[in-house]
Tab-separated table of C-alpha atoms in Angstrom:
chain	number	residue	atom	x	y	z
L	1	MET	CA	113.275	13.207	-104.554
L	2	LYS	CA	110.192	11.632	-103.120
L	3	VAL	CA	108.456	14.793	-102.421
L	4	LEU	CA	109.330	15.998	-105.877
L	5	LYS	CA	107.927	12.907	-107.554
L	6	THR	CA	104.697	13.200	-105.315
L	7	SER	CA	104.293	17.272	-106.047
L	8	PHE	CA	104.815	16.397	-109.972
L	9	CYS	CA	101.876	13.646	-109.840
L	10	VAL	CA	99.698	16.272	-107.973
L	11	ILE	CA	100.130	18.712	-110.615
L	12	VAL	CA	99.544	16.549	-113.170
L	13	LEU	CA	96.320	15.194	-111.695
L	14	LEU	CA	95.187	18.913	-111.093
L	15	PHE	CA	95.873	19.725	-114.632
L	16	LEU	CA	93.852	16.656	-115.755
L	17	PHE	CA	90.632	17.602	-113.611
L	18	VAL	CA	90.866	21.244	-114.811
L	19	SER	CA	90.933	20.228	-118.361
L	20	ALA	CA	88.150	17.733	-118.142
L	21	GLY	CA	86.113	20.423	-116.305
L	22	ILE	CA	85.301	18.426	-113.348
L	23	ILE	CA	86.553	20.826	-110.606
L	24	LEU	CA	85.463	24.151	-111.992
L	25	ALA	CA	81.828	23.279	-113.070
L	26	SER	CA	78.833	23.604	-110.918
L	27	ASN	CA	75.291	21.589	-111.194
L	28	THR	CA	73.531	24.886	-113.031
L	29	ASP	CA	74.271	27.025	-115.995
L	30	ASN	CA	72.251	29.394	-118.135
L	31	HIS	CA	71.874	30.882	-121.497
L	32	THR	CA	69.627	33.377	-123.367
L	33	VAL	CA	66.784	32.498	-125.654
L	34	THR	CA	65.274	35.076	-127.701
L	35	VAL	CA	62.082	34.909	-129.531
L	36	THR	CA	61.629	37.873	-132.118
L	37	VAL	CA	58.363	38.259	-133.751
L	38	THR	CA	58.242	40.449	-136.727
L	39	ALA	CA	55.272	41.453	-138.676
L	40	ILE	CA	53.521	38.761	-140.531
L	41	ASN	CA	50.853	39.566	-143.454
L	42	GLU	CA	50.049	36.548	-145.545
L	43	LEU	CA	47.287	36.233	-147.681
L	44	GLU	CA	46.371	33.260	-150.026
L	45	ILE	CA	43.633	32.234	-152.498
L	46	ILE	CA	42.763	28.582	-151.919
L	47	GLY	CA	41.180	27.162	-154.976
L	48	GLY	CA	41.749	28.134	-158.584
L	49	ASN	CA	40.212	30.037	-161.426
L	50	ILE	CA	36.623	30.619	-161.844
L	51	THR	CA	34.315	30.667	-164.896
L	52	LEU	CA	30.970	32.051	-164.968
L	53	THR	CA	28.948	30.448	-168.114
L	54	ILE	CA	25.731	32.629	-168.566
L	55	ASN	CA	23.417	30.318	-170.806
L	56	THR	CA	20.055	30.432	-169.493
L	57	ALA	CA	17.111	33.004	-169.292
L	58	THR	CA	13.181	33.215	-168.999
L	59	ALA	CA	11.799	34.449	-172.088
L	60	GLY	CA	11.041	38.177	-171.848
L	61	SER	CA	13.661	38.640	-168.969
L	62	ASN	CA	17.329	39.344	-169.258
L	63	PRO	CA	19.729	36.118	-168.988
L	64	ASP	CA	20.041	34.679	-165.764
L	65	ASP	CA	22.836	35.606	-163.264
L	66	GLN	CA	25.525	33.053	-162.392
L	67	THR	CA	27.174	32.700	-159.244
L	68	ASP	CA	30.134	30.730	-157.708
L	69	SER	CA	30.681	30.777	-154.137
L	70	THR	CA	32.289	27.229	-153.553
L	71	THR	CA	35.444	27.155	-156.015
L	72	ALA	CA	37.717	29.553	-154.104
L	73	ASP	CA	38.369	30.773	-150.542
L	74	LEU	CA	40.530	33.639	-149.182
L	75	ASN	CA	42.592	33.163	-146.147
L	76	TRP	CA	44.795	35.527	-144.112
L	77	THR	CA	47.013	35.810	-141.229
L	78	THR	CA	48.461	39.105	-139.628
L	79	ASN	CA	49.917	39.715	-136.293
L	80	GLU	CA	49.310	43.591	-136.971
L	81	ALA	CA	46.590	46.130	-136.149
L	82	SER	CA	44.724	48.201	-138.426
L	83	LYS	CA	44.611	46.121	-141.628
L	84	LYS	CA	42.188	45.759	-144.492
L	85	ILE	CA	42.058	43.577	-147.744
L	86	THR	CA	41.438	45.176	-151.043
L	87	ILE	CA	40.456	44.061	-154.481
L	88	LEU	CA	40.966	45.114	-157.987
L	89	SER	CA	40.802	43.876	-161.502
L	90	ASN	CA	43.063	44.336	-164.349
L	91	ILE	CA	40.185	45.255	-166.591
L	92	LEU	CA	39.014	49.003	-166.938
L	93	ALA	CA	35.293	49.311	-165.902
L	94	ALA	CA	34.841	50.934	-169.205
L	95	SER	CA	36.206	48.072	-171.253
L	96	ALA	CA	34.541	45.145	-169.428
L	97	ASN	CA	31.355	43.742	-171.543
L	98	PHE	CA	29.680	42.107	-168.434
L	99	THR	CA	29.154	42.850	-164.869
L	100	LEU	CA	31.286	40.855	-162.317
L	101	THR	CA	30.451	41.248	-158.537
L	102	ALA	CA	32.610	39.966	-155.587
L	103	GLU	CA	31.796	39.501	-151.976
L	104	ALA	CA	33.229	37.864	-149.040
L	105	THR	CA	30.629	35.444	-147.673
L	106	SER	CA	31.009	32.934	-144.421
L	107	ILE	CA	33.750	35.327	-143.289
L	108	SER	CA	35.568	35.322	-139.961
L	109	GLY	CA	38.525	37.681	-138.939
L	110	GLY	CA	37.010	40.737	-140.569
L	111	THR	CA	34.149	42.482	-141.756
L	112	ALA	CA	32.760	41.987	-145.363
L	113	THR	CA	31.717	45.162	-147.395
L	114	ALA	CA	28.875	45.295	-149.801
L	115	PRO	CA	29.444	43.315	-153.192
L	116	GLN	CA	32.151	44.930	-154.998
L	117	THR	CA	32.407	45.495	-158.873
L	118	PRO	CA	36.287	45.219	-159.169
L	119	THR	CA	38.034	47.990	-161.306
L	120	THR	CA	41.698	48.892	-161.937
L	121	THR	CA	41.295	51.081	-158.655
L	122	ALA	CA	41.723	49.039	-155.249
L	123	ALA	CA	38.662	48.996	-153.533
L	124	ASP	CA	37.974	47.770	-149.638
L	125	PHE	CA	36.754	44.117	-149.741
L	126	ILE	CA	37.170	43.344	-146.149
L	127	THR	CA	37.678	45.763	-143.318
L	128	GLY	CA	38.370	45.384	-139.425
L	129	VAL	CA	41.387	42.978	-139.976
L	130	ALA	CA	43.713	42.997	-136.860
L	131	THR	CA	46.006	40.547	-135.267
L	132	THR	CA	43.909	37.466	-136.491
L	133	ILE	CA	43.648	34.817	-138.775
L	134	GLY	CA	40.555	34.965	-141.213
L	135	THR	CA	39.193	33.107	-144.192
L	136	CYS	CA	36.095	33.544	-146.092
L	137	ASP	CA	34.201	32.287	-149.326
L	138	LEU	CA	34.862	34.421	-152.545
L	139	THR	CA	31.495	34.792	-154.009
L	140	TYR	CA	31.443	36.115	-157.446
L	141	VAL	CA	28.212	36.891	-159.632
L	142	GLY	CA	28.316	37.509	-163.558
L	143	SER	CA	25.475	39.459	-164.903
L	144	ALA	CA	24.759	40.129	-168.695
L	145	THR	CA	21.815	41.755	-170.271
L	146	ALA	CA	20.522	40.617	-173.542
L	147	ALA	CA	21.629	43.923	-175.178
L	148	GLU	CA	25.231	43.245	-174.148
L	149	GLY	CA	25.356	40.347	-176.704
L	150	THR	CA	27.793	37.354	-175.990
L	151	GLY	CA	31.484	36.962	-175.503
L	152	SER	CA	33.808	36.536	-172.382
L	153	ASP	CA	35.549	38.905	-170.027
L	154	ALA	CA	38.620	37.224	-168.089
L	155	HIS	CA	39.294	39.379	-165.049
L	156	THR	CA	42.632	38.804	-163.260
L	157	ILE	CA	41.691	39.589	-159.801
L	158	THR	CA	44.128	40.731	-157.164
L	159	TYR	CA	43.555	40.585	-153.231
L	160	THR	CA	45.815	42.585	-151.027
L	161	LEU	CA	46.209	42.665	-147.258
L	162	THR	CA	47.362	46.060	-146.485
L	163	ALA	CA	47.315	48.797	-143.964
L	164	VAL	CA	44.326	50.845	-143.505
V	1	MET	CA	82.968	25.644	-160.987
V	2	ALA	CA	81.361	28.530	-163.159
V	3	GLY	CA	79.140	25.677	-164.677
V	4	ARG	CA	78.070	24.338	-161.563
V	5	LEU	CA	76.915	27.682	-160.415
V	6	THR	CA	75.156	28.273	-163.694
V	7	LYS	CA	73.040	24.977	-163.214
V	8	PHE	CA	72.362	25.983	-159.540
V	9	SER	CA	70.985	29.166	-160.564
V	10	LEU	CA	68.722	27.456	-163.054
V	11	VAL	CA	67.365	25.167	-160.681
V	12	ILE	CA	66.481	27.966	-158.304
V	13	PHE	CA	64.990	29.843	-161.129
V	14	LEU	CA	62.809	26.650	-162.277
V	15	ILE	CA	61.765	26.442	-158.691
V	16	GLY	CA	60.613	29.780	-158.240
V	17	PHE	CA	59.007	30.062	-161.604
V	18	SER	CA	56.811	26.944	-160.687
V	19	LEU	CA	55.633	28.106	-157.617
V	20	MET	CA	54.596	31.482	-159.074
V	21	THR	CA	52.681	29.748	-162.028
V	22	HIS	CA	50.963	27.410	-159.447
V	23	GLY	CA	49.488	30.494	-157.751
V	24	GLN	CA	51.343	29.930	-154.216
V	25	ALA	CA	50.689	32.851	-152.105
V	26	VAL	CA	53.572	35.649	-152.216
V	27	GLY	CA	53.205	37.413	-149.152
V	28	ASN	CA	50.157	39.918	-148.369
V	29	THR	CA	48.868	39.781	-152.146
V	30	ASP	CA	47.393	36.978	-154.267
V	31	THR	CA	45.611	36.827	-157.578
V	32	HIS	CA	43.227	34.385	-159.551
V	33	LEU	CA	41.389	34.331	-162.782
V	34	VAL	CA	37.592	35.074	-162.933
V	35	LYS	CA	36.019	34.623	-166.260
V	36	ILE	CA	32.602	35.323	-167.429
V	37	ASN	CA	31.628	33.679	-170.610
V	38	VAL	CA	28.289	34.631	-172.082
V	39	GLN	CA	26.804	32.056	-174.870
V	40	PRO	CA	24.004	32.555	-177.333
V	41	ILE	CA	20.597	32.845	-175.896
V	42	THR	CA	17.577	32.668	-178.002
V	43	LEU	CA	14.340	32.070	-175.962
V	44	LEU	CA	10.596	32.552	-177.215
V	45	ALA	CA	7.523	31.826	-175.018
V	46	VAL	CA	3.706	32.275	-175.986
V	47	ALA	CA	2.006	33.209	-172.916
V	48	GLY	CA	-0.832	30.979	-172.062
V	49	ALA	CA	0.419	28.189	-174.362
V	50	SER	CA	0.699	24.633	-173.051
V	51	LYS	CA	4.237	24.342	-174.562
V	52	LEU	CA	6.790	26.973	-174.503
V	53	ASN	CA	6.201	28.265	-178.087
V	54	GLU	CA	3.332	26.184	-179.453
V	55	THR	CA	-0.361	26.531	-178.804
V	56	HIS	CA	-3.678	25.264	-180.080
V	57	LEU	CA	-6.279	27.327	-182.104
V	58	THR	CA	-9.540	26.823	-183.303
V	59	VAL	CA	-11.492	28.773	-186.112
V	60	ASN	CA	-15.117	28.057	-186.551
V	61	THR	CA	-18.198	30.106	-187.423
V	62	ALA	CA	-18.283	31.536	-184.040
V	63	GLY	CA	-14.551	33.025	-184.223
V	64	ILE	CA	-11.119	32.329	-182.987
V	65	ILE	CA	-10.654	30.209	-179.911
V	66	THR	CA	-7.135	30.387	-178.435
V	67	LYS	CA	-5.347	31.332	-175.249
V	68	ALA	CA	-2.242	32.354	-176.938
V	69	LYS	CA	-2.444	36.415	-176.636
V	70	GLN	CA	1.290	37.434	-176.273
V	71	LEU	CA	4.645	36.600	-177.205
V	72	LYS	CA	7.615	37.095	-175.078
V	73	TRP	CA	11.556	36.619	-176.025
V	74	THR	CA	15.264	37.077	-175.165
V	75	THR	CA	18.171	36.945	-177.085
V	76	ASN	CA	21.674	38.155	-177.221
V	77	GLN	CA	21.926	37.403	-181.039
V	78	THR	CA	21.475	39.584	-183.765
V	79	GLY	CA	19.484	39.438	-187.048
V	80	LEU	CA	16.726	37.318	-185.884
V	81	LYS	CA	13.096	37.107	-186.917
V	82	ILE	CA	9.730	35.382	-185.403
V	83	THR	CA	8.041	33.068	-187.688
V	84	VAL	CA	4.597	31.364	-187.437
V	85	GLN	CA	3.219	28.130	-188.900
V	86	SER	CA	0.460	25.671	-188.531
V	87	ASP	CA	0.569	21.744	-188.377
V	88	LEU	CA	-2.666	22.002	-190.549
V	89	PRO	CA	-1.785	21.354	-194.211
V	90	THR	CA	-2.697	24.600	-195.960
V	91	GLU	CA	-5.071	22.880	-198.444
V	92	ASN	CA	-6.959	21.667	-195.621
V	93	GLN	CA	-7.893	24.804	-194.103
V	94	ASN	CA	-11.296	25.858	-194.408
V	95	TYR	CA	-10.603	29.507	-193.289
V	96	ARG	CA	-7.747	31.967	-194.213
V	97	LEU	CA	-6.108	32.614	-190.872
V	98	GLN	CA	-4.018	35.718	-190.395
V	99	ILE	CA	-1.855	36.876	-187.413
V	100	LYS	CA	-0.129	40.183	-186.709
V	101	ALA	CA	2.475	41.254	-183.991
V	102	ALA	CA	0.697	44.241	-182.241
V	103	LYS	CA	1.912	46.592	-179.404
V	104	LEU	CA	5.396	45.639	-180.251
V	105	ASP	CA	7.768	46.353	-177.319
V	106	SER	CA	10.953	45.847	-179.196
V	107	ASN	CA	13.549	47.585	-181.704
V	108	ALA	CA	12.181	45.250	-184.420
V	109	GLU	CA	9.418	45.662	-186.914
V	110	SER	CA	5.977	44.070	-187.107
V	111	ASN	CA	5.369	42.668	-190.753
V	112	GLY	CA	1.693	43.381	-190.267
V	113	TRP	CA	-0.856	40.763	-191.000
V	114	VAL	CA	0.542	37.510	-192.150
V	115	THR	CA	-1.213	34.538	-193.375
V	116	VAL	CA	-0.840	31.332	-191.558
V	117	THR	CA	0.111	28.320	-193.527
V	118	ASP	CA	1.972	24.927	-193.161
V	119	LYS	CA	5.242	26.881	-193.793
V	120	PRO	CA	7.056	29.398	-191.664
V	121	ALA	CA	6.225	33.015	-192.279
V	122	SER	CA	7.783	35.998	-190.506
V	123	ILE	CA	5.653	38.119	-188.385
V	124	ILE	CA	8.555	40.198	-186.686
V	125	ASN	CA	11.719	41.152	-188.535
V	126	ASP	CA	15.448	42.469	-187.427
V	127	ILE	CA	15.459	41.276	-183.583
V	128	SER	CA	18.671	42.014	-182.071
V	129	THR	CA	20.267	41.724	-178.541
V	130	GLU	CA	16.910	42.475	-176.776
V	131	ILE	CA	14.222	41.170	-174.514
V	132	GLY	CA	10.935	42.101	-176.245
V	133	ASN	CA	7.326	41.297	-176.184
V	134	CYS	CA	4.083	41.996	-178.418
V	135	ALA	CA	0.208	41.173	-178.390
V	136	ILE	CA	-1.047	38.598	-180.937
V	137	SER	CA	-3.926	39.622	-182.916
V	138	TYR	CA	-5.810	37.107	-185.205
V	139	LYS	CA	-8.560	37.198	-187.930
V	140	ALA	CA	-10.011	34.657	-189.963
V	141	GLU	CA	-12.302	34.640	-192.902
V	142	LYS	CA	-13.994	31.475	-194.546
V	143	LYS	CA	-12.567	30.346	-197.850
V	144	THR	CA	-15.608	30.352	-200.293
V	145	ASP	CA	-14.563	26.988	-201.860
V	146	LYS	CA	-14.443	25.178	-198.437
V	147	PRO	CA	-17.059	23.397	-196.081
V	148	GLN	CA	-18.020	25.155	-192.650
V	149	HIS	CA	-16.208	22.605	-190.776
V	150	PRO	CA	-13.747	24.222	-187.982
V	151	ASP	CA	-10.007	24.135	-188.386
V	152	ASN	CA	-8.025	22.817	-185.590
V	153	HIS	CA	-4.465	24.402	-185.487
V	154	THR	CA	-1.595	23.628	-183.686
V	155	ILE	CA	0.510	27.179	-184.090
V	156	LEU	CA	4.190	27.017	-183.808
V	157	TYR	CA	6.236	30.398	-183.121
V	158	THR	CA	9.998	30.154	-183.743
V	159	LEU	CA	12.800	32.766	-182.770
V	160	THR	CA	15.276	32.015	-185.394
V	161	GLU	CA	17.923	33.229	-188.176
């Protein structure tokens, strides 16, 4: 009878240790942590809208160009190779009253093309973009001749980070 | 339950719309507005003048002395003219001074010889959206009823409607 009680106690204690994970646990363990990096292509215009006001000239010469290179920047991040940034306008070249050019200045993370006159067809604006973070100033120049009169053009300018 | 779902959808839509209207970047493309605004420009200059559109001129028995020999202008407006006038009252002028816009580089027309008085008189008409220039020719003849004192003019040229 005494042996039976002792055995019963041992069984109960074993059950408690096992259920508490004390007996079977060792001093080390592991699990798998996976870092997955997917394609990232982000582009953003920092700053806001821009107005170029042409209202000066020298008598006998066409109106002075107006330049803005401080209002807006362009930032981008890509972890892919063979990328470029294109520019386009919502205004047909034939419909524009005046001349607008855009250029990437003070650039890092790519190579600026020559100043572009944005049209409804996307044109290369920055080339040589690959696995980088980059930035540039957006420099716009507005030009008008006396013969073109007065008025305004409102371009919605779109930049796109895309494959070469 | 359906009401709460509708409210939740509305909140999500408003947040999304707010982000879009505030120009937040959405992936690999972004846009902004670039506006060119060209305002009216009307400029005239007298080459050799002490001020932009004003010069001094003396008429005496030896002839006409002035440095103002050329006009230049820029305008993106239509229907303008260039006028000339003197600060010397017409009744005090001892010589009849005349001016002509010559060698006109413009789409406008010269009015030929124009007598200078203390009132504006047009020397070029129908100037529209152009850059232009011309030489200024002068001639003077003594008024028979006036003494031979020299006339000292401040000549004002104006590009106006």
